[in-house]
């Protein structure tokens, strides 16, 4: 089990945590998180980051194993405007959204400055290797390896796990990005983080698909306006309609209602 205080080391002081649904989310800024990432790379203390959106909160409600992995992660950050909105309803605002894209971009910056090595795992066959080549081309000096990892089961078991872990170890990766979708990527990481020898690992969902150019990313104005999910829904309805139209809205309604009730009850007691 990860000891949160130990893995945070002398990184910035542990921030407050905000409970949304069954999940505790860190009120942390991206620059503070990246300071912790750099510290973990220097100290070689493995830590897992989980980026939580409404879908993660829905999945966590259904799966004890997933809840546990989120609870034991060193850092849990809000990846979604709706999560920020619920935290404001609760009266405990989270400072900013931190996405998988933000973490990849800032990690590239760190990796170039300090010589860290990056490993990309998952995605459709060949995509991670393609993204790795692109990132190396666009960022001279950067050292990245991509590997789709073969086939994974629904709870993140890999048919040839020992060989996969060995490839990551042999590459001597510092930073590991896993794109298998939630909860698979988080479950696989929690089980294999220590064995891979990496310092920092995070599940990034569909990030390789956009970095490889296979799926367009929302234009900047839509990202700024918090409309990235709407964009995804419009360009890939078969991939996202079930989640965004059917599955997530009841969870959003539940956590928003709970947040309001908690806030009103707290006010009455004060
Ligand atoms: N994926 C994978 N192996 C799996 C399941 C998913 O590599 O066993 C990849 C998939 O190709 C995609 C990403 O994981 O790039 C999941 O993206 P996202 O989080 O958007 O979820 P999705 O709705 O696509 O499952």
GROMACS .gro file of C-alpha atoms in nm, residues 37-269:
model
  233
   37UNK     CA    1   0.655   1.498  -0.968
   38UNK     CA    2   1.008   1.637  -0.994
   39UNK     CA    3   1.072   1.555  -0.628
   40UNK     CA    4   0.953   1.196  -0.680
   41UNK     CA    5   1.180   1.158  -0.985
   42UNK     CA    6   1.476   1.287  -0.786
   43UNK     CA    7   1.405   1.066  -0.484
   44UNK     CA    8   1.287   0.772  -0.698
   45UNK     CA    9   0.979   0.726  -0.476
   46UNK     CA   10   0.702   0.575  -0.688
   47UNK     CA   11   0.379   0.770  -0.692
   48UNK     CA   12   0.053   0.735  -0.882
   49UNK     CA   13  -0.161   1.027  -0.991
   50UNK     CA   14  -0.531   0.979  -1.067
   51UNK     CA   15  -0.721   1.237  -1.275
   52UNK     CA   16  -1.086   1.226  -1.168
   53UNK     CA   17  -1.386   1.321  -1.379
   54UNK     CA   18  -1.756   1.247  -1.324
   55UNK     CA   19  -1.714   0.909  -1.492
   56UNK     CA   20  -1.444   0.810  -1.239
   57UNK     CA   21  -1.683   0.906  -0.957
   58UNK     CA   22  -1.952   0.686  -1.116
   59UNK     CA   23  -1.710   0.394  -1.156
   60UNK     CA   24  -1.577   0.437  -0.802
   61UNK     CA   25  -1.929   0.411  -0.664
   62UNK     CA   26  -1.968   0.073  -0.835
   63UNK     CA   27  -1.626  -0.078  -0.774
   64UNK     CA   28  -1.462  -0.121  -0.439
   65UNK     CA   29  -1.130  -0.207  -0.603
   66UNK     CA   30  -1.132   0.117  -0.801
   67UNK     CA   31  -1.230   0.321  -0.493
   68UNK     CA   32  -0.939   0.172  -0.309
   69UNK     CA   33  -0.690   0.247  -0.585
   70UNK     CA   34  -0.805   0.610  -0.595
   71UNK     CA   35  -0.789   0.633  -0.218
   72UNK     CA   36  -0.435   0.498  -0.211
   73UNK     CA   37  -0.301   0.713  -0.497
   74UNK     CA   38  -0.053   0.977  -0.389
   75UNK     CA   39  -0.235   1.250  -0.581
   76UNK     CA   40  -0.596   1.269  -0.694
   77UNK     CA   41  -0.672   1.569  -0.914
   78UNK     CA   42  -0.988   1.708  -1.074
   79UNK     CA   43  -1.003   1.645  -1.448
   80UNK     CA   44  -1.332   1.801  -1.551
   81UNK     CA   45  -1.516   2.128  -1.519
   82UNK     CA   46  -1.816   1.953  -1.369
   83UNK     CA   47  -1.600   1.827  -1.082
   84UNK     CA   48  -1.484   2.184  -1.019
   85UNK     CA   49  -1.845   2.302  -1.036
   86UNK     CA   50  -1.958   2.047  -0.776
   87UNK     CA   51  -1.671   2.151  -0.547
   88UNK     CA   52  -1.796   2.511  -0.569
   89UNK     CA   53  -2.153   2.399  -0.490
   90UNK     CA   54  -2.011   2.227  -0.185
   91UNK     CA   55  -1.844   2.551  -0.079
   92UNK     CA   56  -1.498   2.392  -0.100
   93UNK     CA   57  -1.373   2.504  -0.442
   94UNK     CA   58  -1.095   2.307  -0.609
   95UNK     CA   59  -0.842   2.548  -0.762
   96UNK     CA   60  -0.806   2.420  -1.117
   97UNK     CA   61  -0.869   2.143  -1.365
   98UNK     CA   62  -0.567   1.918  -1.432
   99UNK     CA   63  -0.602   1.695  -1.737
  100UNK     CA   64  -0.396   1.409  -1.876
  101UNK     CA   65  -0.291   1.646  -2.155
  102UNK     CA   66  -0.165   1.899  -1.896
  103UNK     CA   67   0.036   1.627  -1.723
  104UNK     CA   68   0.193   1.500  -2.047
  105UNK     CA   69   0.280   1.855  -2.159
  106UNK     CA   70   0.433   1.957  -1.825
  107UNK     CA   71   0.614   1.624  -1.793
  108UNK     CA   72   0.777   1.680  -2.131
  109UNK     CA   73   0.902   2.014  -2.001
  110UNK     CA   74   1.042   1.848  -1.685
  111UNK     CA   75   1.187   1.558  -1.880
  112UNK     CA   76   1.373   1.789  -2.117
  113UNK     CA   77   1.508   1.998  -1.831
  114UNK     CA   78   1.620   1.706  -1.614
  115UNK     CA   79   1.676   1.418  -1.856
  116UNK     CA   80   1.382   1.207  -1.736
  117UNK     CA   81   1.273   0.920  -1.959
  118UNK     CA   82   0.908   0.874  -2.055
  119UNK     CA   83   0.721   0.552  -2.133
  120UNK     CA   84   0.380   0.547  -2.306
  121UNK     CA   85   0.174   0.232  -2.254
  122UNK     CA   86  -0.158   0.135  -2.413
  123UNK     CA   87  -0.376   0.261  -2.695
  124UNK     CA   88  -0.458   0.088  -3.023
  125UNK     CA   89  -0.174  -0.118  -3.173
  126UNK     CA   90   0.111   0.106  -3.287
  127UNK     CA   91  -0.036   0.433  -3.155
  128UNK     CA   92   0.188   0.470  -2.847
  129UNK     CA   93   0.501   0.405  -3.057
  130UNK     CA   94   0.379   0.659  -3.312
  131UNK     CA   95   0.318   0.922  -3.039
  132UNK     CA   96   0.662   0.850  -2.889
  133UNK     CA   97   0.831   0.913  -3.226
  134UNK     CA   98   0.633   1.236  -3.270
  135UNK     CA   99   0.718   1.365  -2.924
  136UNK     CA  100   1.089   1.291  -2.978
  137UNK     CA  101   1.080   1.466  -3.314
  138UNK     CA  102   0.903   1.772  -3.176
  139UNK     CA  103   1.112   1.788  -2.856
  140UNK     CA  104   1.482   1.739  -2.931
  141UNK     CA  105   1.663   1.562  -2.649
  142UNK     CA  106   1.348   1.394  -2.518
  143UNK     CA  107   1.367   1.017  -2.467
  144UNK     CA  108   1.030   0.840  -2.505
  145UNK     CA  109   0.928   0.481  -2.572
  146UNK     CA  110   0.579   0.368  -2.675
  147UNK     CA  111   0.429   0.021  -2.637
  148UNK     CA  112   0.063  -0.079  -2.682
  149UNK     CA  113   0.116  -0.355  -2.426
  150UNK     CA  114  -0.089  -0.619  -2.607
  151UNK     CA  115  -0.419  -0.734  -2.465
  152UNK     CA  116  -0.561  -0.637  -2.124
  153UNK     CA  117  -0.863  -0.783  -1.944
  154UNK     CA  118  -1.141  -0.560  -1.802
  155UNK     CA  119  -0.970  -0.537  -1.463
  156UNK     CA  120  -0.634  -0.459  -1.615
  157UNK     CA  121  -0.466  -0.799  -1.625
  158UNK     CA  122  -0.223  -0.842  -1.911
  159UNK     CA  123  -0.169  -1.171  -2.087
  160UNK     CA  124   0.208  -1.122  -2.089
  161UNK     CA  125   0.254  -0.898  -1.790
  162UNK     CA  126   0.600  -1.006  -1.676
  163UNK     CA  127   0.749  -0.926  -2.018
  164UNK     CA  128   0.568  -0.592  -2.033
  165UNK     CA  129   0.690  -0.485  -1.689
  166UNK     CA  130   1.039  -0.596  -1.786
  167UNK     CA  131   1.033  -0.375  -2.099
  168UNK     CA  132   0.943  -0.071  -1.886
  169UNK     CA  133   1.214  -0.158  -1.633
  170UNK     CA  134   1.478  -0.207  -1.900
  171UNK     CA  135   1.398   0.129  -2.055
  172UNK     CA  136   1.460   0.281  -1.708
  173UNK     CA  137   1.154   0.500  -1.739
  174UNK     CA  138   1.100   0.780  -1.488
  175UNK     CA  139   0.753   0.882  -1.604
  176UNK     CA  140   0.487   0.637  -1.717
  177UNK     CA  141   0.162   0.730  -1.897
  178UNK     CA  142  -0.098   0.456  -1.935
  179UNK     CA  143  -0.385   0.484  -2.184
  180UNK     CA  144  -0.624   0.194  -2.125
  181UNK     CA  145  -0.932   0.388  -2.014
  182UNK     CA  146  -1.066   0.387  -1.656
  183UNK     CA  147  -1.066   0.184  -1.441
  184UNK     CA  148  -0.836  -0.054  -1.628
  185UNK     CA  149  -0.538   0.181  -1.640
  186UNK     CA  150  -0.559   0.271  -1.269
  187UNK     CA  151  -0.601  -0.094  -1.163
  188UNK     CA  152  -0.306  -0.206  -1.374
  189UNK     CA  153  -0.090   0.077  -1.244
  190UNK     CA  154  -0.169   0.018  -0.879
  191UNK     CA  155  -0.063  -0.347  -0.918
  192UNK     CA  156   0.249  -0.284  -1.124
  193UNK     CA  157   0.379   0.059  -1.026
  194UNK     CA  158   0.655  -0.069  -0.796
  195UNK     CA  159   0.764  -0.348  -1.030
  196UNK     CA  160   0.810  -0.109  -1.325
  197UNK     CA  161   1.068   0.096  -1.135
  198UNK     CA  162   0.916   0.426  -1.254
  199UNK     CA  163   0.887   0.728  -1.025
  200UNK     CA  164   0.559   0.877  -1.145
  201UNK     CA  165   0.269   0.714  -1.325
  202UNK     CA  166  -0.071   0.831  -1.441
  203UNK     CA  167  -0.362   0.697  -1.645
  204UNK     CA  168  -0.437   0.926  -1.938
  205UNK     CA  169  -0.734   0.764  -2.118
  206UNK     CA  170  -0.769   0.882  -2.476
  207UNK     CA  171  -0.470   1.122  -2.473
  208UNK     CA  172  -0.260   0.914  -2.719
  209UNK     CA  173  -0.550   0.918  -2.966
  210UNK     CA  174  -0.542   1.299  -2.979
  211UNK     CA  175  -0.161   1.328  -2.960
  212UNK     CA  176  -0.132   1.090  -3.258
  213UNK     CA  177  -0.382   1.297  -3.455
  214UNK     CA  178  -0.629   1.005  -3.478
  215UNK     CA  179  -0.890   1.200  -3.283
  216UNK     CA  180  -0.904   1.582  -3.304
  217UNK     CA  181  -0.880   1.775  -2.978
  218UNK     CA  182  -1.136   2.045  -2.901
  219UNK     CA  183  -1.033   2.392  -3.020
  220UNK     CA  184  -0.876   2.608  -2.751
  221UNK     CA  185  -1.190   2.821  -2.700
  222UNK     CA  186  -1.396   2.509  -2.626
  223UNK     CA  187  -1.134   2.385  -2.379
  224UNK     CA  188  -1.135   2.725  -2.207
  225UNK     CA  189  -1.517   2.730  -2.198
  226UNK     CA  190  -1.523   2.381  -2.042
  227UNK     CA  191  -1.686   2.230  -2.352
  228UNK     CA  192  -1.429   1.960  -2.431
  229UNK     CA  193  -1.669   1.674  -2.347
  230UNK     CA  194  -1.933   1.826  -2.575
  231UNK     CA  195  -1.675   1.837  -2.854
  232UNK     CA  196  -1.583   1.471  -2.796
  233UNK     CA  197  -1.950   1.379  -2.801
  234UNK     CA  198  -2.002   1.559  -3.132
  235UNK     CA  199  -1.700   1.411  -3.312
  236UNK     CA  200  -1.714   1.058  -3.168
  237UNK     CA  201  -2.076   0.996  -3.059
  238UNK     CA  202  -2.045   0.617  -3.072
  239UNK     CA  203  -1.751   0.628  -2.833
  240UNK     CA  204  -1.887   0.886  -2.590
  241UNK     CA  205  -2.272   0.903  -2.610
  242UNK     CA  206  -2.337   0.619  -2.368
  243UNK     CA  207  -2.104   0.765  -2.107
  244UNK     CA  208  -2.191   1.134  -2.139
  245UNK     CA  209  -2.565   1.109  -2.215
  246UNK     CA  210  -2.678   0.800  -2.025
  247UNK     CA  211  -2.428   0.702  -1.757
  248UNK     CA  212  -2.274   1.019  -1.614
  249UNK     CA  213  -2.576   1.254  -1.573
  250UNK     CA  214  -2.736   1.054  -1.285
  251UNK     CA  215  -2.400   1.054  -1.102
  252UNK     CA  216  -2.362   1.428  -1.161
  253UNK     CA  217  -2.713   1.490  -1.027
  254UNK     CA  218  -2.643   1.275  -0.720
  255UNK     CA  219  -2.311   1.439  -0.626
  256UNK     CA  220  -2.443   1.790  -0.696
  257UNK     CA  221  -2.746   1.726  -0.473
  258UNK     CA  222  -2.525   1.580  -0.199
  259UNK     CA  223  -2.294   1.880  -0.222
  260UNK     CA  224  -2.587   2.121  -0.179
  261UNK     CA  225  -2.730   1.926   0.115
  262UNK     CA  226  -2.388   1.910   0.282
  263UNK     CA  227  -2.340   2.283   0.240
  264UNK     CA  228  -2.683   2.375   0.375
  265UNK     CA  229  -2.649   2.135   0.672
  266UNK     CA  230  -2.307   2.276   0.753
  267UNK     CA  231  -2.445   2.633   0.743
  268UNK     CA  232  -2.735   2.546   0.972
  269UNK     CA  233  -2.499   2.387   1.224
   0.00000   0.00000   0.00000
